[in-house]
N, CA, C and O of each residue as an XYZ file, in Angstrom:
248
protein
N     -35.067    -66.768     81.794
C     -35.564    -66.390     83.098
C     -34.753    -65.225     83.659
O     -35.310    -64.297     84.245
N     -33.442    -65.279     83.475
C     -32.606    -64.232     84.050
C     -32.856    -62.897     83.351
O     -32.839    -61.849     83.996
N     -33.089    -62.927     82.029
C     -33.396    -61.682     81.328
C     -34.757    -61.149     81.768
O     -34.939    -59.938     81.897
N     -35.707    -62.042     81.996
C     -37.020    -61.613     82.493
C     -36.877    -60.974     83.870
O     -37.520    -59.967     84.163
N     -36.028    -61.566     84.714
C     -35.785    -60.982     86.037
C     -35.145    -59.600     85.906
O     -35.509    -58.671     86.627
N     -34.188    -59.470     84.980
C     -33.531    -58.185     84.752
C     -34.550    -57.130     84.334
O     -34.541    -56.011     84.847
N     -35.430    -57.492     83.400
C     -36.433    -56.533     82.940
C     -37.470    -56.218     84.013
O     -37.989    -55.103     84.065
N     -37.770    -57.181     84.859
C     -38.699    -56.907     85.957
C     -38.112    -55.867     86.901
O     -38.826    -55.015     87.431
N     -36.795    -55.951     87.104
C     -36.135    -55.010     88.006
C     -35.838    -53.672     87.333
O     -35.881    -52.622     87.974
N     -35.535    -53.723     86.024
C     -35.189    -52.509     85.273
C     -36.004    -52.440     83.985
O     -35.445    -52.643     82.907
N     -37.310    -52.158     84.060
C     -38.144    -52.145     82.854
C     -37.694    -51.110     81.823
O     -37.986    -51.246     80.635
N     -36.994    -50.092     82.270
C     -36.511    -49.065     81.339
C     -35.430    -49.609     80.398
O     -35.083    -48.942     79.423
N     -34.898    -50.784     80.664
C     -33.864    -51.392     79.825
C     -34.449    -52.197     78.663
O     -33.691    -52.718     77.845
N     -35.775    -52.312     78.568
C     -36.406    -53.170     77.560
C     -36.013    -52.790     76.135
O     -35.671    -53.664     75.339
N     -36.053    -51.535     75.810
C     -35.729    -51.104     74.448
C     -34.264    -51.395     74.107
O     -33.959    -51.883     73.019
N     -33.376    -51.095     75.033
C     -31.951    -51.353     74.801
C     -31.672    -52.852     74.675
O     -30.891    -53.267     73.818
N     -32.300    -53.659     75.514
C     -32.107    -55.106     75.458
C     -32.655    -55.677     74.155
O     -32.035    -56.552     73.550
N     -33.797    -55.191     73.726
C     -34.380    -55.641     72.466
C     -33.472    -55.293     71.287
O     -33.275    -56.116     70.393
N     -32.921    -54.086     71.282
C     -32.004    -53.678     70.215
C     -30.748    -54.547     70.225
O     -30.261    -54.945     69.166
N     -30.222    -54.843     71.414
C     -29.047    -55.713     71.519
C     -29.352    -57.100     70.958
O     -28.548    -57.661     70.213
N     -30.509    -57.651     71.312
C     -30.885    -58.982     70.833
C     -31.001    -58.985     69.316
O     -30.555    -59.935     68.673
N     -31.583    -57.955     68.731
C     -31.723    -57.876     67.283
C     -30.360    -57.752     66.603
O     -30.122    -58.402     65.584
N     -29.471    -56.937     67.142
C     -28.122    -56.805     66.569
C     -27.378    -58.137     66.647
O     -26.686    -58.524     65.705
N     -27.521    -58.829     67.764
C     -26.852    -60.109     67.940
C     -27.390    -61.133     66.952
O     -26.612    -61.846     66.316
N     -28.721    -61.217     66.813
C     -29.331    -62.153     65.865
C     -28.882    -61.835     64.446
O     -28.541    -62.750     63.697
N     -28.871    -60.570     64.055
C     -28.499    -60.174     62.700
C     -27.033    -60.492     62.392
O     -26.674    -60.697     61.232
N     -26.190    -60.533     63.419
C     -24.764    -60.808     63.222
C     -24.480    -62.298     63.027
O     -23.386    -62.665     62.598
N     -25.442    -63.148     63.335
C     -25.246    -64.593     63.186
C     -25.353    -64.996     61.719
O     -26.034    -64.326     60.943
N     -24.686    -66.085     61.331
C     -24.895    -66.624     59.988
C     -26.379    -66.963     59.802
O     -27.062    -67.299     60.769
N     -26.870    -66.878     58.581
C     -28.301    -67.081     58.305
C     -28.834    -68.383     58.898
O     -29.946    -68.411     59.425
N     -28.062    -69.451     58.818
C     -28.523    -70.752     59.330
C     -28.686    -70.769     60.841
O     -29.364    -71.649     61.370
N     -28.088    -69.830     61.544
C     -28.156    -69.805     63.007
C     -29.074    -68.703     63.536
O     -29.136    -68.497     64.748
N     -29.787    -67.991     62.662
C     -30.639    -66.891     63.115
C     -31.963    -67.362     63.687
O     -32.670    -66.575     64.317
N     -32.313    -68.607     63.490
C     -33.506    -69.177     64.116
C     -33.188    -70.615     64.491
O     -32.249    -71.211     63.963
N     -33.980    -71.174     65.411
C     -33.732    -72.528     65.875
C     -35.025    -73.150     66.346
O     -36.019    -72.466     66.592
N     -34.986    -74.461     66.465
C     -36.132    -75.234     66.925
C     -35.672    -76.092     68.089
O     -34.599    -76.693     68.039
N     -36.472    -76.148     69.123
C     -36.177    -76.998     70.271
C     -37.266    -78.051     70.366
O     -38.450    -77.716     70.384
N     -36.882    -79.316     70.428
C     -37.832    -80.417     70.569
C     -37.527    -81.142     71.865
O     -36.383    -81.521     72.112
N     -38.541    -81.338     72.693
C     -38.387    -82.051     73.964
C     -39.311    -83.264     73.944
O     -40.515    -83.135     73.726
N     -38.742    -84.429     74.170
C     -39.527    -85.662     74.212
C     -39.228    -86.355     75.533
O     -38.066    -86.551     75.890
N     -40.280    -86.723     76.256
C     -40.088    -87.408     77.529
C     -41.205    -88.427     77.710
O     -42.273    -88.324     77.106
N     -40.934    -89.396     78.543
C     -41.927    -90.423     78.797
C     -43.114    -89.916     79.591
O     -44.231    -90.391     79.388
N     -42.900    -88.949     80.503
C     -43.996    -88.490     81.349
C     -44.087    -86.983     81.389
O     -45.081    -86.427     80.923
N     -43.091    -86.292     81.927
C     -43.167    -84.848     82.112
C     -42.008    -84.151     81.418
O     -40.882    -84.647     81.410
N     -42.293    -83.015     80.845
C     -41.261    -82.159     80.253
C     -41.465    -80.773     80.836
O     -42.548    -80.201     80.714
N     -40.436    -80.231     81.467
C     -40.502    -78.889     82.020
C     -39.387    -78.056     81.396
O     -38.495    -77.580     82.098
N     -39.438    -77.883     80.094
C     -38.449    -77.092     79.376
C     -39.184    -76.264     78.339
O     -40.188    -76.707     77.782
N     -38.691    -75.073     78.081
C     -39.335    -74.214     77.096
C     -38.296    -73.310     76.465
O     -37.443    -72.754     77.156
N     -38.369    -73.167     75.169
C     -37.490    -72.250     74.461
C     -38.272    -71.019     74.057
O     -37.946    -69.903     74.462
N     -39.299    -71.224     73.263
C     -40.177    -70.143     72.841
C     -41.600    -70.668     72.880
O     -41.827    -71.866     72.710
N     -42.546    -69.796     73.100
C     -43.944    -70.203     73.076
C     -44.507    -70.410     74.460
O     -44.074    -69.774     75.421
N     -45.468    -71.297     74.558
C     -46.207    -71.526     75.795
C     -45.851    -72.886     76.363
O     -45.748    -73.867     75.626
N     -45.668    -72.944     77.651
C     -45.411    -74.219     78.303
C     -46.722    -74.717     78.897
O     -47.369    -74.012     79.670
N     -47.104    -75.924     78.536
C     -48.326    -76.533     79.038
C     -47.980    -77.631     80.020
O     -47.018    -78.374     79.818
N     -48.751    -77.736     81.072
C     -48.541    -78.765     82.076
C     -49.635    -79.805     81.953
O     -50.814    -79.466     81.843
N     -49.248    -81.068     81.970
C     -50.179    -82.184     81.961
C     -49.863    -83.039     83.182
O     -48.701    -83.353     83.441
N     -50.863    -83.403     83.909
C     -50.623    -84.187     85.118
C     -50.322    -83.272     86.284
O     -50.859    -82.167     86.366
N     -49.470    -83.723     87.187
C     -49.137    -82.944     88.369
C     -48.218    -81.791     88.001
O     -47.232    -81.981     87.289
N     -48.534    -80.610     88.478
C     -47.673    -79.455     88.248
C     -46.479    -79.544     89.205
O     -46.613    -80.088     90.301
N     -45.323    -79.022     88.809
C     -44.130    -79.135     89.662
C     -44.257    -78.406     90.983
O     -43.526    -78.721     91.922
N     -45.167    -77.435     91.090
C     -45.310    -76.699     92.345
C     -46.464    -77.217     93.201
O     -46.766    -76.631     94.241
N     -47.115    -78.311     92.783
C     -48.194    -78.898     93.578
C     -47.645    -79.745     94.687
O     -48.411    -80.321     95.461
């Protein structure tokens, strides 16, 4: 969220930020260059790592 806020305020930084992220990822050991996040809850889950967040039931802003 904070990086999205940064890019919203400074869209000209997108290319530099993307290059930094790629350099950082490439510097990690192979086993740490990708990851999976699993969220399990009884009713609601409001967490997201990558992809799309879907809401079921009452939305948190309702």
